[in-house]
Amino acid sequence: MEALRQDDPRRFGRFTALARFHEGASAVRYVARDTASGEVALITAARPELAAVPAYRRRFQAEARTAERLAGGWVAPSLDTGEEPETPGDGPEPLWTAAGYVPALPLAEAIGIAGPLDERALRILGAGIAEILSRVHAAGAVLQGLAPGTVLLAADGPRLTAFGPLGAAASAEARPGGQLSVRLGYLTPEQIEGKEVSAASDLFVLGLLLAYAATGTTPFTEGPAEEAARRIAGDEPELDAVPEALRELITNCLAKDPAARPTAGTVAAELALEGAAGLARGGWLPERLAAAVADQEARVLALEAPETPEKAPAPVSAEAPEPVEDTAVPKPAEGTAAPQPEDARPVDAAALDAPASPVETSVTPAPAGSPATAEPEDARPVDAPAPQEPAAPAAAGDGDIGEDRGTTRFLNTGPRPPQNDRPTTQLSLPPELVAPPGTAPAPVAQPIPPALPVAPVAPQQPGPTYGGPAPYPAAALPAGPAGSGGAGGGPMVSLPLPPAPAPVPDPAASRRTLLTIAAAAVGGLIVGGGSVAALGSGDTAVATDDKPAPKPRRTLPGQPPEPRWIYTHPASESSPLTTAVWQDKLLLVTSESQASAVDLRTGKRLWQRADGAKGQAALAAGADLVFVASPSEFLWLSPKNGKVVHRVRYTDAFADLPGLAVGPLAGSSGPVIWFTGSHTVTVKAPKPKKGKKKGKDKEVVQAHFFAYDIVQRKELWRTPVPAGRAPGTPAYRVVVDRSADVLVRQDAVSLTAAEVKAAKGKGSIRSFDQKTGKLLWTKQYAAASPEAATGGDEDGTLYAAVGKDLQAFETDTTKPLWRVEGSDGSVFGTPLVAGPLVHTTERSQLVGAVERESGRLVWRRSTEVPGTGNAPSLTLSGSEKTLIAADAVQVTAFSAADGERLWKFQDIGSADPKGATVSASYRALAAGETVVVQRDRAFYAFPVA
């Protein structure tokens, strides 16, 4: 931390800034206090020169939304955000977000204080970060937010503070024409090859961070800087110093082939099966780190709001501002380099010689005989003398800062004066203006570190305040055919942008721009005019400010398609109880207070009706009515406005059954619904014998199974059935509806104690005549338990989970037909019959398909959800081409024919200010070419085949 500077903002909405906490490439973080509650917060404020770029604002806001959805656990809850101006004429407003303050140390600072972490601390660190990555990857996204300053160590576990490339940027710079150049400090083998990043890329960087935390050394950093790309792409990491129990896992994370790397869920489970929080109980930090965290917390709580300056500071010019003097630290003598902070060097490291900043090459041709272009002011360390003569030729953009590459980092990740990187400044220059490689810098002595850290003094483009796993050195990427800085340089890191209108074209800007990456050991991102260009070796691209035709964003492999719409049930209303699709036109949602309808084409709510409160079903009653069963009556509603067209109260329809309590609907087929109901009758005591006292009358529950036609609005039949567990209504579920009978099973939770004892651990299936309701038979199938998942088909086959296997039986004879072996320790969930296949689901998160006739396995795939829970519920799209598996963690889409995993979706959840997250399970409903995915109040309509 350091004191606020003269030009730092003092207020962010309701928060008062107290001190600078961290200075990054794209934003500055402040410790602040809520003026009303006194709560301490951490403000992330965009740099003004970047906040004026529309592309930056969209990306900043997108990453802020990601942080909000991830809030809770190892991500601090979001407290507030800066608001956009009401009208464009108001100009750009300050861009900032506020999150809860958690005392914590950056990973690199912690390693500098106490050395490498022990095995238990490594497991907690890796598991915590992997848990976050697992949530991100489940939604088909890539984080790209792991960097030295973004992984913190708190008293109760790790924290992540960046949620995209802006937060993890090694540098960020606004370009002419509304473009934004962002450099990432970490590369993966696939990025070096010019390929697209994926979830596996996050795992590679996680492997680097764990290796650094375990050894204090970043893999692939030993050796000449110019060979770093070759080492990353081809060499095996040196992990001898990593604890043996973790060596194999970290090695797998650092695999060259992304497909060979484990998933984030696998890493989390292998590191801490009980979860990072469980393993961290009782403390996890070494004594020195725990003391440092406690000291930081005490200093933050002691901060007072600084006095407001008497007059506003002058506007910051485009040139580097003068450094603000810190009286606590001696100012270096004139002609010496700026002092290096304590955290920017290895413990006990000796002073080393280091070259100065690279010489910037002019972008305009120099006259014949003119001297080499001098180094610009902003390319030299502050207080360093201007060069007196041209330096000797060398590789441009060396970027060497003279640190011990085996222990800290390569690029300018420590808090040093900003230095231009020639390859980065060449981005977006037209090819005719790209000059040949420049000259090498003259060496200067390594600065002597002061006793206390000194904050960066020029805020234009600094590196992160704290170091970490070494980013790869300059000149790590192979130059393209045009040489260093020419076309065909290293990879670009391409990200999908939030949808936004393209900025107004600048007529003075070049309409054709060559995007290049020269010998810079970082990924680059150029965003401008609504365009993103990605380059591999030998490629060139054209970026234009023309407004593109409206089209869905390109999705990454495994990423779900853009939803047609998103509907959020109002927070002012009670949570949804049931949901159903009506005629592929309406989504009907019932709650404690009302029933409401959402247009399936637009996602707009059309109406709400209080009469439908606590309704348990919404079915089509003919072509023009919506049927809803409420606790006290049947309702027929108009699909246009929700008006009640017909109403049948149970007291009227079943007058001979006073006090009838209707249970959950057991099933439906066309206009017919089946349900159970019960009522209480008084059975009078028999007449006593002479001389005996009369006994007491008894209250007895009588139950029935009903069939009801919702089009004709009349009861078809009823048949008495045994009463269930108190309050007495048995819960039935239709297993299969056949032409002659309907097969049902009773939910185990509604069985009486006597029924459970008589069943001896076996479940039963009942057959009722379709026309009369007469009970035809009751059968048991092998050792299928009362809780066993069951299904059936019209051809007379019943499918039931027996132990860990799935078995098929002849329904009428109980003869076994075939058996599919399940996973050890798992059980099958309810199967789904479709055409010649039976789709299967298991608690081990395996989903598959077998042939109905033979039981031959067609395919079986994992949803890749870590651990075990309930078996995913299955839904087929209207065409039966896409199989949707929904569980408590995510929704996974498969090709129903061959099991190809199409995409995954996870609604990370909207957290409240205290960090609570949504924990409801997912549900999927098919509607034509759309699948509606529900999680609590949120509904997403995805297009499917």
PDB file of C-alpha atoms in Angstrom, residues 717-896:
ATOM      1  CA  TRP A 717     -62.797 -43.245 -13.049  1.00  0.00           C
ATOM      2  CA  ARG A 718     -61.468 -43.675  -9.555  1.00  0.00           C
ATOM      3  CA  THR A 719     -60.239 -46.718  -7.708  1.00  0.00           C
ATOM      4  CA  PRO A 720     -59.414 -47.140  -4.019  1.00  0.00           C
ATOM      5  CA  VAL A 721     -55.739 -47.596  -3.157  1.00  0.00           C
ATOM      6  CA  PRO A 722     -53.872 -47.980   0.134  1.00  0.00           C
ATOM      7  CA  ALA A 723     -53.317 -44.710   1.978  1.00  0.00           C
ATOM      8  CA  GLY A 724     -49.793 -43.465   2.159  1.00  0.00           C
ATOM      9  CA  ARG A 725     -47.631 -42.157   4.934  1.00  0.00           C
ATOM     10  CA  ALA A 726     -49.195 -39.257   6.878  1.00  0.00           C
ATOM     11  CA  PRO A 727     -50.957 -37.096   5.913  1.00  0.00           C
ATOM     12  CA  GLY A 728     -52.196 -40.017   3.861  1.00  0.00           C
ATOM     13  CA  THR A 729     -52.085 -39.205   0.155  1.00  0.00           C
ATOM     14  CA  PRO A 730     -49.818 -41.678  -1.682  1.00  0.00           C
ATOM     15  CA  ALA A 731     -47.512 -40.170  -4.307  1.00  0.00           C
ATOM     16  CA  TYR A 732     -47.726 -42.088  -7.597  1.00  0.00           C
ATOM     17  CA  ARG A 733     -45.680 -41.717 -10.765  1.00  0.00           C
ATOM     18  CA  VAL A 734     -46.753 -43.111 -14.130  1.00  0.00           C
ATOM     19  CA  VAL A 735     -43.986 -45.370 -15.457  1.00  0.00           C
ATOM     20  CA  VAL A 736     -45.556 -46.053 -18.845  1.00  0.00           C
ATOM     21  CA  ASP A 737     -48.929 -45.480 -20.471  1.00  0.00           C
ATOM     22  CA  ARG A 738     -49.954 -48.482 -22.571  1.00  0.00           C
ATOM     23  CA  SER A 739     -53.059 -49.033 -24.684  1.00  0.00           C
ATOM     24  CA  ALA A 740     -54.668 -51.417 -22.204  1.00  0.00           C
ATOM     25  CA  ASP A 741     -53.258 -50.297 -18.875  1.00  0.00           C
ATOM     26  CA  VAL A 742     -51.239 -47.668 -17.084  1.00  0.00           C
ATOM     27  CA  LEU A 743     -48.282 -48.730 -14.947  1.00  0.00           C
ATOM     28  CA  VAL A 744     -47.441 -46.716 -11.837  1.00  0.00           C
ATOM     29  CA  ARG A 745     -45.026 -46.904  -8.950  1.00  0.00           C
ATOM     30  CA  GLN A 746     -45.346 -45.276  -5.567  1.00  0.00           C
ATOM     31  CA  ASP A 747     -42.643 -42.920  -4.365  1.00  0.00           C
ATOM     32  CA  ALA A 748     -40.791 -44.540  -1.491  1.00  0.00           C
ATOM     33  CA  VAL A 749     -41.186 -41.490   0.742  1.00  0.00           C
ATOM     34  CA  SER A 750     -44.974 -41.950   0.795  1.00  0.00           C
ATOM     35  CA  LEU A 751     -44.904 -45.643   1.759  1.00  0.00           C
ATOM     36  CA  THR A 752     -46.141 -46.483   5.232  1.00  0.00           C
ATOM     37  CA  ALA A 753     -43.886 -48.249   7.701  1.00  0.00           C
ATOM     38  CA  ALA A 754     -45.971 -51.419   7.309  1.00  0.00           C
ATOM     39  CA  GLU A 755     -45.598 -51.324   3.516  1.00  0.00           C
ATOM     40  CA  VAL A 756     -41.840 -50.858   3.764  1.00  0.00           C
ATOM     41  CA  LYS A 757     -41.556 -53.838   6.114  1.00  0.00           C
ATOM     42  CA  ALA A 758     -43.743 -56.033   3.914  1.00  0.00           C
ATOM     43  CA  ALA A 759     -41.801 -55.132   0.760  1.00  0.00           C
ATOM     44  CA  LYS A 760     -38.557 -56.503   2.246  1.00  0.00           C
ATOM     45  CA  GLY A 761     -36.462 -53.996   0.348  1.00  0.00           C
ATOM     46  CA  LYS A 762     -38.178 -54.466  -3.029  1.00  0.00           C
ATOM     47  CA  GLY A 763     -40.253 -51.993  -4.971  1.00  0.00           C
ATOM     48  CA  SER A 764     -43.541 -52.713  -6.693  1.00  0.00           C
ATOM     49  CA  ILE A 765     -45.216 -51.754  -9.965  1.00  0.00           C
ATOM     50  CA  ARG A 766     -49.028 -51.575 -10.159  1.00  0.00           C
ATOM     51  CA  SER A 767     -51.107 -52.018 -13.324  1.00  0.00           C
ATOM     52  CA  PHE A 768     -54.487 -50.240 -13.632  1.00  0.00           C
ATOM     53  CA  ASP A 769     -56.989 -50.809 -16.414  1.00  0.00           C
ATOM     54  CA  GLN A 770     -57.124 -47.806 -18.756  1.00  0.00           C
ATOM     55  CA  LYS A 771     -60.925 -47.846 -19.093  1.00  0.00           C
ATOM     56  CA  THR A 772     -62.145 -48.792 -15.622  1.00  0.00           C
ATOM     57  CA  GLY A 773     -59.229 -48.086 -13.299  1.00  0.00           C
ATOM     58  CA  LYS A 774     -59.407 -51.613 -11.891  1.00  0.00           C
ATOM     59  CA  LEU A 775     -56.174 -52.814 -10.305  1.00  0.00           C
ATOM     60  CA  LEU A 776     -54.951 -55.626 -12.562  1.00  0.00           C
ATOM     61  CA  TRP A 777     -51.761 -56.731 -10.827  1.00  0.00           C
ATOM     62  CA  THR A 778     -48.834 -55.756  -8.607  1.00  0.00           C
ATOM     63  CA  LYS A 779     -45.367 -57.088  -9.450  1.00  0.00           C
ATOM     64  CA  GLN A 780     -41.778 -56.870  -8.245  1.00  0.00           C
ATOM     65  CA  TYR A 781     -38.773 -56.964 -10.595  1.00  0.00           C
ATOM     66  CA  ALA A 782     -35.716 -58.815  -9.345  1.00  0.00           C
ATOM     67  CA  ALA A 783     -34.098 -56.875  -6.479  1.00  0.00           C
ATOM     68  CA  ALA A 784     -35.171 -53.414  -7.660  1.00  0.00           C
ATOM     69  CA  SER A 785     -35.679 -51.366  -4.502  1.00  0.00           C
ATOM     70  CA  PRO A 786     -38.562 -48.999  -3.729  1.00  0.00           C
ATOM     71  CA  GLU A 787     -36.211 -46.086  -4.553  1.00  0.00           C
ATOM     72  CA  ALA A 788     -34.989 -47.631  -7.818  1.00  0.00           C
ATOM     73  CA  ALA A 789     -35.381 -45.528 -10.943  1.00  0.00           C
ATOM     74  CA  THR A 790     -37.744 -47.143 -13.432  1.00  0.00           C
ATOM     75  CA  GLY A 791     -39.029 -46.559 -16.950  1.00  0.00           C
ATOM     76  CA  GLY A 792     -40.924 -48.453 -19.590  1.00  0.00           C
ATOM     77  CA  ASP A 793     -42.158 -48.550 -23.163  1.00  0.00           C
ATOM     78  CA  GLU A 794     -45.361 -49.459 -24.956  1.00  0.00           C
ATOM     79  CA  ASP A 795     -43.807 -52.648 -26.334  1.00  0.00           C
ATOM     80  CA  GLY A 796     -43.936 -54.315 -22.936  1.00  0.00           C
ATOM     81  CA  THR A 797     -40.421 -53.744 -21.602  1.00  0.00           C
ATOM     82  CA  LEU A 798     -39.675 -52.275 -18.192  1.00  0.00           C
ATOM     83  CA  TYR A 799     -36.263 -50.826 -17.286  1.00  0.00           C
ATOM     84  CA  ALA A 800     -35.165 -50.662 -13.661  1.00  0.00           C
ATOM     85  CA  ALA A 801     -32.024 -49.873 -11.675  1.00  0.00           C
ATOM     86  CA  VAL A 802     -30.971 -53.010  -9.820  1.00  0.00           C
ATOM     87  CA  GLY A 803     -27.975 -52.471  -7.581  1.00  0.00           C
ATOM     88  CA  LYS A 804     -25.372 -50.678  -9.684  1.00  0.00           C
ATOM     89  CA  ASP A 805     -26.763 -52.063 -12.954  1.00  0.00           C
ATOM     90  CA  LEU A 806     -29.642 -51.276 -15.298  1.00  0.00           C
ATOM     91  CA  GLN A 807     -31.843 -54.249 -16.195  1.00  0.00           C
ATOM     92  CA  ALA A 808     -34.628 -54.776 -18.725  1.00  0.00           C
ATOM     93  CA  PHE A 809     -37.612 -57.033 -17.982  1.00  0.00           C
ATOM     94  CA  GLU A 810     -40.711 -58.292 -19.739  1.00  0.00           C
ATOM     95  CA  THR A 811     -43.291 -56.148 -18.027  1.00  0.00           C
ATOM     96  CA  ASP A 812     -46.054 -58.753 -17.753  1.00  0.00           C
ATOM     97  CA  THR A 813     -43.885 -61.751 -16.769  1.00  0.00           C
ATOM     98  CA  THR A 814     -40.938 -60.012 -14.949  1.00  0.00           C
ATOM     99  CA  LYS A 815     -38.578 -62.132 -17.079  1.00  0.00           C
ATOM    100  CA  PRO A 816     -35.095 -60.524 -17.277  1.00  0.00           C
ATOM    101  CA  LEU A 817     -34.044 -59.586 -20.838  1.00  0.00           C
ATOM    102  CA  TRP A 818     -30.646 -57.909 -20.560  1.00  0.00           C
ATOM    103  CA  ARG A 819     -28.388 -56.078 -18.127  1.00  0.00           C
ATOM    104  CA  VAL A 820     -26.024 -53.081 -18.477  1.00  0.00           C
ATOM    105  CA  GLU A 821     -23.229 -52.851 -15.928  1.00  0.00           C
ATOM    106  CA  GLY A 822     -22.896 -49.562 -14.096  1.00  0.00           C
ATOM    107  CA  SER A 823     -19.978 -47.854 -12.408  1.00  0.00           C
ATOM    108  CA  ASP A 824     -18.739 -49.133  -9.055  1.00  0.00           C
ATOM    109  CA  GLY A 825     -20.343 -47.233  -6.219  1.00  0.00           C
ATOM    110  CA  SER A 826     -22.957 -45.660  -8.500  1.00  0.00           C
ATOM    111  CA  VAL A 827     -26.592 -46.264  -9.400  1.00  0.00           C
ATOM    112  CA  PHE A 828     -28.635 -45.526 -12.499  1.00  0.00           C
ATOM    113  CA  GLY A 829     -31.156 -42.719 -12.635  1.00  0.00           C
ATOM    114  CA  THR A 830     -34.450 -42.668 -14.528  1.00  0.00           C
ATOM    115  CA  PRO A 831     -33.884 -43.856 -18.127  1.00  0.00           C
ATOM    116  CA  LEU A 832     -35.377 -42.099 -21.145  1.00  0.00           C
ATOM    117  CA  VAL A 833     -36.755 -44.163 -24.032  1.00  0.00           C
ATOM    118  CA  ALA A 834     -36.538 -42.669 -27.527  1.00  0.00           C
ATOM    119  CA  GLY A 835     -36.885 -44.668 -30.742  1.00  0.00           C
ATOM    120  CA  PRO A 836     -34.501 -47.635 -30.798  1.00  0.00           C
ATOM    121  CA  LEU A 837     -32.452 -46.322 -27.851  1.00  0.00           C
ATOM    122  CA  VAL A 838     -32.708 -46.115 -24.107  1.00  0.00           C
ATOM    123  CA  HIS A 839     -30.761 -43.138 -22.773  1.00  0.00           C
ATOM    124  CA  THR A 840     -29.154 -43.793 -19.419  1.00  0.00           C
ATOM    125  CA  THR A 841     -27.893 -41.641 -16.570  1.00  0.00           C
ATOM    126  CA  GLU A 842     -25.821 -42.505 -13.500  1.00  0.00           C
ATOM    127  CA  ARG A 843     -24.872 -40.889 -10.212  1.00  0.00           C
ATOM    128  CA  SER A 844     -21.249 -41.109 -11.326  1.00  0.00           C
ATOM    129  CA  GLN A 845     -22.197 -38.403 -13.876  1.00  0.00           C
ATOM    130  CA  LEU A 846     -22.079 -40.802 -16.819  1.00  0.00           C
ATOM    131  CA  VAL A 847     -24.712 -40.395 -19.521  1.00  0.00           C
ATOM    132  CA  GLY A 848     -25.173 -42.896 -22.337  1.00  0.00           C
ATOM    133  CA  ALA A 849     -27.380 -44.852 -24.691  1.00  0.00           C
ATOM    134  CA  VAL A 850     -28.096 -48.567 -25.160  1.00  0.00           C
ATOM    135  CA  GLU A 851     -30.137 -50.453 -27.716  1.00  0.00           C
ATOM    136  CA  ARG A 852     -33.677 -51.207 -26.533  1.00  0.00           C
ATOM    137  CA  GLU A 853     -33.719 -54.690 -28.005  1.00  0.00           C
ATOM    138  CA  SER A 854     -30.361 -56.018 -26.843  1.00  0.00           C
ATOM    139  CA  GLY A 855     -28.979 -53.641 -24.219  1.00  0.00           C
ATOM    140  CA  ARG A 856     -25.816 -53.216 -26.313  1.00  0.00           C
ATOM    141  CA  LEU A 857     -23.937 -50.118 -25.271  1.00  0.00           C
ATOM    142  CA  VAL A 858     -24.007 -47.481 -28.031  1.00  0.00           C
ATOM    143  CA  TRP A 859     -22.131 -44.735 -26.200  1.00  0.00           C
ATOM    144  CA  ARG A 860     -21.318 -43.481 -22.730  1.00  0.00           C
ATOM    145  CA  ARG A 861     -19.858 -40.084 -21.822  1.00  0.00           C
ATOM    146  CA  SER A 862     -19.126 -38.159 -18.644  1.00  0.00           C
ATOM    147  CA  THR A 863     -20.566 -34.734 -17.922  1.00  0.00           C
ATOM    148  CA  GLU A 864     -17.180 -34.024 -16.273  1.00  0.00           C
ATOM    149  CA  VAL A 865     -18.856 -32.784 -13.121  1.00  0.00           C
ATOM    150  CA  PRO A 866     -16.505 -33.637 -10.227  1.00  0.00           C
ATOM    151  CA  GLY A 867     -17.662 -35.985  -7.501  1.00  0.00           C
ATOM    152  CA  THR A 868     -20.999 -37.751  -7.313  1.00  0.00           C
ATOM    153  CA  GLY A 869     -24.514 -36.548  -6.580  1.00  0.00           C
ATOM    154  CA  ASN A 870     -27.915 -37.348  -7.943  1.00  0.00           C
ATOM    155  CA  ALA A 871     -27.958 -38.768 -11.445  1.00  0.00           C
ATOM    156  CA  PRO A 872     -28.505 -36.029 -14.050  1.00  0.00           C
ATOM    157  CA  SER A 873     -32.075 -35.739 -15.286  1.00  0.00           C
ATOM    158  CA  LEU A 874     -32.478 -36.286 -19.042  1.00  0.00           C
ATOM    159  CA  THR A 875     -34.455 -34.294 -21.606  1.00  0.00           C
ATOM    160  CA  LEU A 876     -34.610 -34.751 -25.377  1.00  0.00           C
ATOM    161  CA  SER A 877     -35.014 -31.869 -27.774  1.00  0.00           C
ATOM    162  CA  GLY A 878     -38.146 -31.767 -29.941  1.00  0.00           C
ATOM    163  CA  SER A 879     -36.306 -33.443 -32.818  1.00  0.00           C
ATOM    164  CA  GLU A 880     -34.779 -36.018 -30.427  1.00  0.00           C
ATOM    165  CA  LYS A 881     -31.333 -35.186 -31.848  1.00  0.00           C
ATOM    166  CA  THR A 882     -29.972 -33.473 -28.736  1.00  0.00           C
ATOM    167  CA  LEU A 883     -29.876 -35.021 -25.273  1.00  0.00           C
ATOM    168  CA  ILE A 884     -29.735 -32.592 -22.347  1.00  0.00           C
ATOM    169  CA  ALA A 885     -28.380 -33.757 -18.974  1.00  0.00           C
ATOM    170  CA  ALA A 886     -29.159 -31.429 -16.062  1.00  0.00           C
ATOM    171  CA  ASP A 887     -27.814 -31.802 -12.535  1.00  0.00           C
ATOM    172  CA  ALA A 888     -26.998 -29.637  -9.531  1.00  0.00           C
ATOM    173  CA  VAL A 889     -23.827 -28.238 -11.107  1.00  0.00           C
ATOM    174  CA  GLN A 890     -24.384 -27.734 -14.828  1.00  0.00           C
ATOM    175  CA  VAL A 891     -26.286 -28.603 -17.987  1.00  0.00           C
ATOM    176  CA  THR A 892     -24.512 -30.711 -20.624  1.00  0.00           C
ATOM    177  CA  ALA A 893     -25.714 -31.211 -24.190  1.00  0.00           C
ATOM    178  CA  PHE A 894     -24.879 -34.394 -26.117  1.00  0.00           C
ATOM    179  CA  SER A 895     -25.632 -35.653 -29.569  1.00  0.00           C
ATOM    180  CA  ALA A 896     -28.305 -38.260 -28.884  1.00  0.00           C
TER     181      ALA A 896
END
